[in-house]
PDB file of C-alpha atoms in Angstrom:
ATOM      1  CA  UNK A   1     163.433 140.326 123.922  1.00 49.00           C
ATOM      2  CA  UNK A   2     166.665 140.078 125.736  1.00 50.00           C
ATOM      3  CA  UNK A   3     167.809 138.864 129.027  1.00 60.00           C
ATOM      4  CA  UNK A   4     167.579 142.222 130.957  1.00 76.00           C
ATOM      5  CA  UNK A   5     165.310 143.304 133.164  1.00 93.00           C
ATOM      6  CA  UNK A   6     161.945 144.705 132.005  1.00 93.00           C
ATOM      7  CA  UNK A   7     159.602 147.170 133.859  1.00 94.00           C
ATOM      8  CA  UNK A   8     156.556 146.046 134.515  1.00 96.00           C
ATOM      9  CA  UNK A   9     154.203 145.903 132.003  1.00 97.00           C
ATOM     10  CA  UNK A  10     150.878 144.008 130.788  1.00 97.00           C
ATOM     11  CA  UNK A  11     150.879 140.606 129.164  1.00 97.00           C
ATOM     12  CA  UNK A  12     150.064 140.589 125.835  1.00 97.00           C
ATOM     13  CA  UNK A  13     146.707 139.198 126.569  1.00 96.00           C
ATOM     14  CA  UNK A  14     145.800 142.016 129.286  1.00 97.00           C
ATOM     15  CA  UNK A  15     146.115 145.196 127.127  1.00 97.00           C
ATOM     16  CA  UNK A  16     142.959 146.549 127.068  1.00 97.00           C
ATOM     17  CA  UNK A  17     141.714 148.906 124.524  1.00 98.00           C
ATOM     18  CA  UNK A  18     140.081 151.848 126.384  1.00 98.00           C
ATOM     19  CA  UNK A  19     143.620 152.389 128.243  1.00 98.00           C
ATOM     20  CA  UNK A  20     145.553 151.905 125.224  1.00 98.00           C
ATOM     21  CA  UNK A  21     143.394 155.102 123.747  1.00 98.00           C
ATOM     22  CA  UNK A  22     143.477 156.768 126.494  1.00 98.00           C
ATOM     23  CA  UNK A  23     147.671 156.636 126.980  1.00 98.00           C
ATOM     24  CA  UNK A  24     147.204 157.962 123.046  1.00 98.00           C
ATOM     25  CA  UNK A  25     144.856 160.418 123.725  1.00 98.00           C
ATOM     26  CA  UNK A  26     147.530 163.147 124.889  1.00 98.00           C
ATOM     27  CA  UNK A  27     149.552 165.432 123.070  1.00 96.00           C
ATOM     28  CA  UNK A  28     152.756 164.426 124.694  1.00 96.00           C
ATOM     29  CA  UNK A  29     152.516 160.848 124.760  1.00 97.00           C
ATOM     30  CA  UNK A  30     151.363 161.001 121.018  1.00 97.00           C
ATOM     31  CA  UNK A  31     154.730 162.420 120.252  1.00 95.00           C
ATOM     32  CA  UNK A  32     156.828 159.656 122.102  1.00 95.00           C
ATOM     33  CA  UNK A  33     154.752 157.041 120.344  1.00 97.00           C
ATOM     34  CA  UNK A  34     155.500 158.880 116.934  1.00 95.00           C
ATOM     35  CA  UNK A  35     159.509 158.732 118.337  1.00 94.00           C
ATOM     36  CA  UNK A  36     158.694 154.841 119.453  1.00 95.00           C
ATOM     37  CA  UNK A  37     157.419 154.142 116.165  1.00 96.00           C
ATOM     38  CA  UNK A  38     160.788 153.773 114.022  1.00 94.00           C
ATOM     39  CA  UNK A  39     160.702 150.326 115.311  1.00 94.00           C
ATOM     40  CA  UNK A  40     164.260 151.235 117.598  1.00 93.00           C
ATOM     41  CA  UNK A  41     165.056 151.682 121.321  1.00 94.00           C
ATOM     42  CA  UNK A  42     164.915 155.081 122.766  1.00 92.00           C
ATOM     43  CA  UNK A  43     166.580 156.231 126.066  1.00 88.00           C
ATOM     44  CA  UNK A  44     164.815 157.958 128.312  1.00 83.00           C
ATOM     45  CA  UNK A  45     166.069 161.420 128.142  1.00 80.00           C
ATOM     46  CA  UNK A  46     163.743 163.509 126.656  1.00 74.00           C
ATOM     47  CA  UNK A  47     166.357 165.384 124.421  1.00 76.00           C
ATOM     48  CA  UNK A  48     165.909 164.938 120.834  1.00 76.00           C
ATOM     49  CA  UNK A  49     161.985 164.104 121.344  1.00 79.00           C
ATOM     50  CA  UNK A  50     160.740 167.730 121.163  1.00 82.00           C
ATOM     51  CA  UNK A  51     159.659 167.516 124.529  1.00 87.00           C
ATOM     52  CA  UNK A  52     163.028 169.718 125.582  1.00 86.00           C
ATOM     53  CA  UNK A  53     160.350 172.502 127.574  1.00 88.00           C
ATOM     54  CA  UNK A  54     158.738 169.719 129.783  1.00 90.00           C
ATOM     55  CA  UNK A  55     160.517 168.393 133.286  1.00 90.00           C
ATOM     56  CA  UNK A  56     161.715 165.521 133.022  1.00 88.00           C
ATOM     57  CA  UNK A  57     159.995 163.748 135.616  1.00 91.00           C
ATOM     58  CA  UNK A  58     156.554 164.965 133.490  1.00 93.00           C
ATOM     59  CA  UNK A  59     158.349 163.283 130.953  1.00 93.00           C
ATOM     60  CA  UNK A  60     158.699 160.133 132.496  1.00 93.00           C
ATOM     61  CA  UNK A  61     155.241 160.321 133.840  1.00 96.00           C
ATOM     62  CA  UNK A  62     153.998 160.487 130.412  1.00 96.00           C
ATOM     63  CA  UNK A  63     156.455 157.368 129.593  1.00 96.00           C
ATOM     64  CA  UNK A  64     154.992 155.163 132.646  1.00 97.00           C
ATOM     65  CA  UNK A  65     151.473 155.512 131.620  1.00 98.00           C
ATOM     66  CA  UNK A  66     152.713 154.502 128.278  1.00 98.00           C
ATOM     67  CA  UNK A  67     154.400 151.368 128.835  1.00 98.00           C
ATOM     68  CA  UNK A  68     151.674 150.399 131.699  1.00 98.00           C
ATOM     69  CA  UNK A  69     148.817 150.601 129.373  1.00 98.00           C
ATOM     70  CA  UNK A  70     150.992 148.366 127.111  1.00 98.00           C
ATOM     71  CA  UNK A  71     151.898 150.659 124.151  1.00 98.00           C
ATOM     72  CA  UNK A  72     155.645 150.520 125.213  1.00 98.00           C
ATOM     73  CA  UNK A  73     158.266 148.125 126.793  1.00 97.00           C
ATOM     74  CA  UNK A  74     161.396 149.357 128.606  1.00 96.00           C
ATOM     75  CA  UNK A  75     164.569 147.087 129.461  1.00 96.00           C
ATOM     76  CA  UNK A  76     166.747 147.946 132.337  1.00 94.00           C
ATOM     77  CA  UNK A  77     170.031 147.499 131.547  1.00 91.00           C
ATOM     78  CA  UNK A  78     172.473 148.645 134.563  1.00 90.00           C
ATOM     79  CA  UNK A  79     171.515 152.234 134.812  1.00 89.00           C
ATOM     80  CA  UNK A  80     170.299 152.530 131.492  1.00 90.00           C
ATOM     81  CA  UNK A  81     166.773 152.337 130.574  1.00 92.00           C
ATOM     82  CA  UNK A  82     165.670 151.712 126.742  1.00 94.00           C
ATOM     83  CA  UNK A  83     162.285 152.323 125.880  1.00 95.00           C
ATOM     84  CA  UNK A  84     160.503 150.660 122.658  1.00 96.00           C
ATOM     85  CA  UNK A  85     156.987 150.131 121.030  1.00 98.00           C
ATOM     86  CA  UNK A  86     155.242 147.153 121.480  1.00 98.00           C
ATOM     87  CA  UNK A  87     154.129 146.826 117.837  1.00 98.00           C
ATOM     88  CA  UNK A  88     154.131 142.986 117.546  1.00 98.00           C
ATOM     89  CA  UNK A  89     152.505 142.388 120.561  1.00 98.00           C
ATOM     90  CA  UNK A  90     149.662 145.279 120.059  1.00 98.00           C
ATOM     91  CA  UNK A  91     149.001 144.045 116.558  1.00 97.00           C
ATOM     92  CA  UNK A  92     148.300 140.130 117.604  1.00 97.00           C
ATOM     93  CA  UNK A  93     145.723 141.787 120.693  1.00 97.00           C
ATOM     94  CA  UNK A  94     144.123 144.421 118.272  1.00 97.00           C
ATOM     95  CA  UNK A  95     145.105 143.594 114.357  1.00 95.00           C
ATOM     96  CA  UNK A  96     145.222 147.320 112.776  1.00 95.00           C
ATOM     97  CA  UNK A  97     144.391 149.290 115.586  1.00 97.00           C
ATOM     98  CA  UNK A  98     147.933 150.930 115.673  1.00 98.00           C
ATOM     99  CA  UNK A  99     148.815 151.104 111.812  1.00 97.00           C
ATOM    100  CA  UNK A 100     145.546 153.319 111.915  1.00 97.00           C
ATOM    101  CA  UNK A 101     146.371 155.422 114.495  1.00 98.00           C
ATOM    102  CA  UNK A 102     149.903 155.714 113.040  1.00 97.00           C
ATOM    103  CA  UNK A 103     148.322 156.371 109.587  1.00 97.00           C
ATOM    104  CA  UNK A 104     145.562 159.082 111.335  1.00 97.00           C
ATOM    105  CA  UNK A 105     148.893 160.741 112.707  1.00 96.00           C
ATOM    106  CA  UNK A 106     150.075 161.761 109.536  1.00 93.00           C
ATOM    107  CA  UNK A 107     146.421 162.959 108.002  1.00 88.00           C
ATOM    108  CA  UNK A 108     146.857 166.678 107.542  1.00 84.00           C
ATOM    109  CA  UNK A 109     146.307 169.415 110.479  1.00 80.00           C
ATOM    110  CA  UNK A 110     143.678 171.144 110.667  1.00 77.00           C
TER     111      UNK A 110
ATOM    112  CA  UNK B   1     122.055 165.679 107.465  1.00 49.00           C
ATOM    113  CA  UNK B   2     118.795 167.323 107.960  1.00 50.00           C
ATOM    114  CA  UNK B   3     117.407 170.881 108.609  1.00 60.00           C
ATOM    115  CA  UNK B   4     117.113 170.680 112.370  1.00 76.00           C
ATOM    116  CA  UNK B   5     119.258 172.430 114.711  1.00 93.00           C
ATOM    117  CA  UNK B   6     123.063 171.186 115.386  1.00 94.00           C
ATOM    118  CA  UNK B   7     124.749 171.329 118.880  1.00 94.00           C
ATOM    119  CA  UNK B   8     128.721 172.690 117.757  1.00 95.00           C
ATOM    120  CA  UNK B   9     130.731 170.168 116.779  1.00 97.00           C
ATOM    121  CA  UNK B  10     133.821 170.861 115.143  1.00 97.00           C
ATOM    122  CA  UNK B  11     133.845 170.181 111.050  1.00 97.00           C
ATOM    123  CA  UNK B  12     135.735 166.891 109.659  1.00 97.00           C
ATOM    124  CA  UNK B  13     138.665 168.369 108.994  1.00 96.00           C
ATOM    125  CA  UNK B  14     139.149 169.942 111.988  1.00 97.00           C
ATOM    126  CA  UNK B  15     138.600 166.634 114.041  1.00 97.00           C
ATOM    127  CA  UNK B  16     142.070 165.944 115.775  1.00 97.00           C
ATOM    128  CA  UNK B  17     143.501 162.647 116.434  1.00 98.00           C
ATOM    129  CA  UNK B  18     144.388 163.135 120.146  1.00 98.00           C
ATOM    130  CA  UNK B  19     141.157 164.310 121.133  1.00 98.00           C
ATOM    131  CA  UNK B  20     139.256 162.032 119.422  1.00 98.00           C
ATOM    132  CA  UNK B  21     141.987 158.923 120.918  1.00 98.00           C
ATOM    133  CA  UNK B  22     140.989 160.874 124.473  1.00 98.00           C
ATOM    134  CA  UNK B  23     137.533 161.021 123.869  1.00 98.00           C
ATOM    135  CA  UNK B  24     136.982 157.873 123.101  1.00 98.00           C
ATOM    136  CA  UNK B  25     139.933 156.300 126.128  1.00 98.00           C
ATOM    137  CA  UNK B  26     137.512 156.142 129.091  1.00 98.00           C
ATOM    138  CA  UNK B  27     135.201 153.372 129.578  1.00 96.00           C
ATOM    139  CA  UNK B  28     131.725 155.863 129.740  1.00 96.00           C
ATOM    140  CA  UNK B  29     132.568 156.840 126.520  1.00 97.00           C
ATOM    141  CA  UNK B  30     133.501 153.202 124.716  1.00 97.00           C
ATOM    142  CA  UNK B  31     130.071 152.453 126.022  1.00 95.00           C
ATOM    143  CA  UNK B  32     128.656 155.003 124.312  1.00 95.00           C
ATOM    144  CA  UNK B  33     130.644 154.674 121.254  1.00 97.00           C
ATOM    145  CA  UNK B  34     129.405 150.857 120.622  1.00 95.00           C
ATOM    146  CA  UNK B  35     125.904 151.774 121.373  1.00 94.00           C
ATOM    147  CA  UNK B  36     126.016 154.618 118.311  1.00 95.00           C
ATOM    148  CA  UNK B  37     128.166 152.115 116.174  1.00 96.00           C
ATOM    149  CA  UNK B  38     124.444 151.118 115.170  1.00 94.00           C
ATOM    150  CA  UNK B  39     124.230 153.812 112.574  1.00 94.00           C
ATOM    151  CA  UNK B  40     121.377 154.799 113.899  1.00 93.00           C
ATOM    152  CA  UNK B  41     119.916 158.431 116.378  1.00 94.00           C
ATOM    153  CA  UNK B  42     120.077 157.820 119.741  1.00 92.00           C
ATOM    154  CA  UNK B  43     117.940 159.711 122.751  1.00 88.00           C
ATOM    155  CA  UNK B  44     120.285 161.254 124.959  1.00 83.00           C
ATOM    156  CA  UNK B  45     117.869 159.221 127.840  1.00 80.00           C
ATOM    157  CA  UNK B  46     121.005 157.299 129.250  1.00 74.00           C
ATOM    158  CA  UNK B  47     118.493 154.726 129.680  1.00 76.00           C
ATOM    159  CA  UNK B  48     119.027 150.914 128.137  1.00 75.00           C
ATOM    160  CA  UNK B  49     122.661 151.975 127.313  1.00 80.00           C
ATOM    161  CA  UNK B  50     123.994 150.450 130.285  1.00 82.00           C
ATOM    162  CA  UNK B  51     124.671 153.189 131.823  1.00 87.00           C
ATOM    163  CA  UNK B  52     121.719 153.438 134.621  1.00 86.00           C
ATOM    164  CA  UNK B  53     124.211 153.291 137.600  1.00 88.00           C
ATOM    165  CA  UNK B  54     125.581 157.058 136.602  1.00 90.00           C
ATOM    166  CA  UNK B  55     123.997 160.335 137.010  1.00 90.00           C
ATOM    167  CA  UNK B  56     122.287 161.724 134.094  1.00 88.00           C
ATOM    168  CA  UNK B  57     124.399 164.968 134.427  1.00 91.00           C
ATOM    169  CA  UNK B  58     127.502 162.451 134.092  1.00 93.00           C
ATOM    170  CA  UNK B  59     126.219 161.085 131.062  1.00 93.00           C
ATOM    171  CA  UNK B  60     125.566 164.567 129.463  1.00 93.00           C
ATOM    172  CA  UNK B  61     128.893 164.757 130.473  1.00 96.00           C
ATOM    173  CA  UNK B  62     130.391 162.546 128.122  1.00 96.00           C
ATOM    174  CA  UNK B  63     128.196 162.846 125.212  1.00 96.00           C
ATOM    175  CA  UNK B  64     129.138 166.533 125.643  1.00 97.00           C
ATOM    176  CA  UNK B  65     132.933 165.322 125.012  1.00 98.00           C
ATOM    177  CA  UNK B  66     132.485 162.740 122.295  1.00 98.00           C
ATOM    178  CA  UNK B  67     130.517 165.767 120.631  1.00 98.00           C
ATOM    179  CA  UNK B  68     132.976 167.967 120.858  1.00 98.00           C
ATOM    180  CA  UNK B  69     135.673 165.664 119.822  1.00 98.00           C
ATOM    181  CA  UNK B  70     134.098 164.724 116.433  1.00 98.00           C
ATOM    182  CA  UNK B  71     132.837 161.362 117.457  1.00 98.00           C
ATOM    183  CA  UNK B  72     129.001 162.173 117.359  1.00 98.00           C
ATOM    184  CA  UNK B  73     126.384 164.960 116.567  1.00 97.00           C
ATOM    185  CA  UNK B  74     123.786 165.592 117.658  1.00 96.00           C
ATOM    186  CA  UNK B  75     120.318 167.428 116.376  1.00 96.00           C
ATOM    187  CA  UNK B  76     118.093 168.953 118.037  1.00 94.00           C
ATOM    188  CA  UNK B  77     114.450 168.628 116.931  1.00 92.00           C
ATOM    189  CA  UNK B  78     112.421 170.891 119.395  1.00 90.00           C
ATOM    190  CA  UNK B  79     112.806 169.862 123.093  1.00 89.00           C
ATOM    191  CA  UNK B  80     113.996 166.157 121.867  1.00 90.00           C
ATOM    192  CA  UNK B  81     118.069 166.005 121.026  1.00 92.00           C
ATOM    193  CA  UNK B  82     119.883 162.495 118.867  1.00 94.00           C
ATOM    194  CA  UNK B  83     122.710 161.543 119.103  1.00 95.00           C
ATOM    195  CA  UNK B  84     124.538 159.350 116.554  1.00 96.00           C
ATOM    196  CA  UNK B  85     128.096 158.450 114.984  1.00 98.00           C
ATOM    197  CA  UNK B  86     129.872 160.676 112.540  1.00 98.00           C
ATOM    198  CA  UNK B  87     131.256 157.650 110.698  1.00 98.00           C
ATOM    199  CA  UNK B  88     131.493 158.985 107.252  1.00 98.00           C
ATOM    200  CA  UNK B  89     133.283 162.358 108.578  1.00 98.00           C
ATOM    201  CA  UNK B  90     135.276 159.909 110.289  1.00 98.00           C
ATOM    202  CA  UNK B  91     136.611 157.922 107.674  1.00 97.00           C
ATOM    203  CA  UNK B  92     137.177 160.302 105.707  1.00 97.00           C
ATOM    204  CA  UNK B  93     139.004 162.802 108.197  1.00 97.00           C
ATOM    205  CA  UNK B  94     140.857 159.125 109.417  1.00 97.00           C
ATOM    206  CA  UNK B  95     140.665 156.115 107.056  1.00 95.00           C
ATOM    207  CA  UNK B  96     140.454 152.819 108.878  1.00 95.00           C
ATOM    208  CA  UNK B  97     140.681 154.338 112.337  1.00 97.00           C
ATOM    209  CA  UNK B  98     136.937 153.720 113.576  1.00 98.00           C
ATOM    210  CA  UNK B  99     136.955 150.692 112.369  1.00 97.00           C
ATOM    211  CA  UNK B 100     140.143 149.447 113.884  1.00 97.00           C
ATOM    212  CA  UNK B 101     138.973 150.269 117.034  1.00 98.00           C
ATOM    213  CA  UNK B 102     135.588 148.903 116.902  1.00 97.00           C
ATOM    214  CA  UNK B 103     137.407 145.818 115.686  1.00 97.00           C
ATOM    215  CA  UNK B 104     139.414 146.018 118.746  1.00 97.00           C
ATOM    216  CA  UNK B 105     136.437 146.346 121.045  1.00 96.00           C
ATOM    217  CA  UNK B 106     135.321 143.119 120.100  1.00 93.00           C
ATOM    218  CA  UNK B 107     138.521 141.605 121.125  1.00 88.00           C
ATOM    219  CA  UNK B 108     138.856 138.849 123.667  1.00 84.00           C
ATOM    220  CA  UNK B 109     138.874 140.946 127.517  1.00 80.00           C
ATOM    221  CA  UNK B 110     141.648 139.489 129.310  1.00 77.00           C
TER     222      UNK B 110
END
């Protein structure tokens, strides 16, 4: 964590499961969690995410509903916003339940 | 497996992450999930699930999605239908996935 601002978001003790699946249960947020997952800090412009077709304010629809469920954190810094996965704090509230869905993500298509 | 009719439900290895994740992120459907985490067939009679404050079309509703998602099946033995879990296609379409999150439903609510 650093000194900048955050968005809100839910303590660590208030993510709930149901809304966690359901922010994963869509196509588009399943891709920026897939981005998220490399462990860095992403901007918010959807360039580079393979998300290029959708508006941008669909994209940061898709981005709010992530970090309010608690899959993602995003720190204000002047202008800038930098978005980033949760991992630490979703593995002490539900111990495997993202390593699996990361794992499930990479199971072959159908 | 046995001989009686199936409703259609798609086959293991075309079960797909984000619709299972969606199926299974509303609070209906969790419901339903922990009741059929039994092992065992379940009448579709919403009855003793919890669930008596919603309409029984509402209900059908949602078994219809978990269905359709991969979650459950459901045979149909004359006018009587059962539902129950699809754990082995499951695990073997998502290792570690079910039970991650039926892990995580046990966790502490906020």
């Amino acid at each position: 964590m650093s000194d900048d601002e955050r968005l809100a978001q839910p303590a660590t003790a208030d993510i709930d499961l149901v809304t966690v699946l359901h922010a994963l249960g869509d196509p588009v947020r399943m891709t920026l969690l897939l981005s998220y997952a490399d462990g860095g800090e992403h901007s918010c412009d959807p360039r580079g995410l393979g998300l290029e077709h959708l508006h941008k304010s669909t994209v940061s629809h898709h981005m709010r509903v992530l970090r309010e469920s608690g899959v993602t954190t995003t720190r204000v810094a002047g202008r800038n916003r930098f978005v980033s996965l949760r991992r630490a704090d979703l593995d002490a509230r539900f111990p495997g339940l993202l390593d699996a869905i990361l794992t499930a993500s990479a199971a072959p298509l159908p």
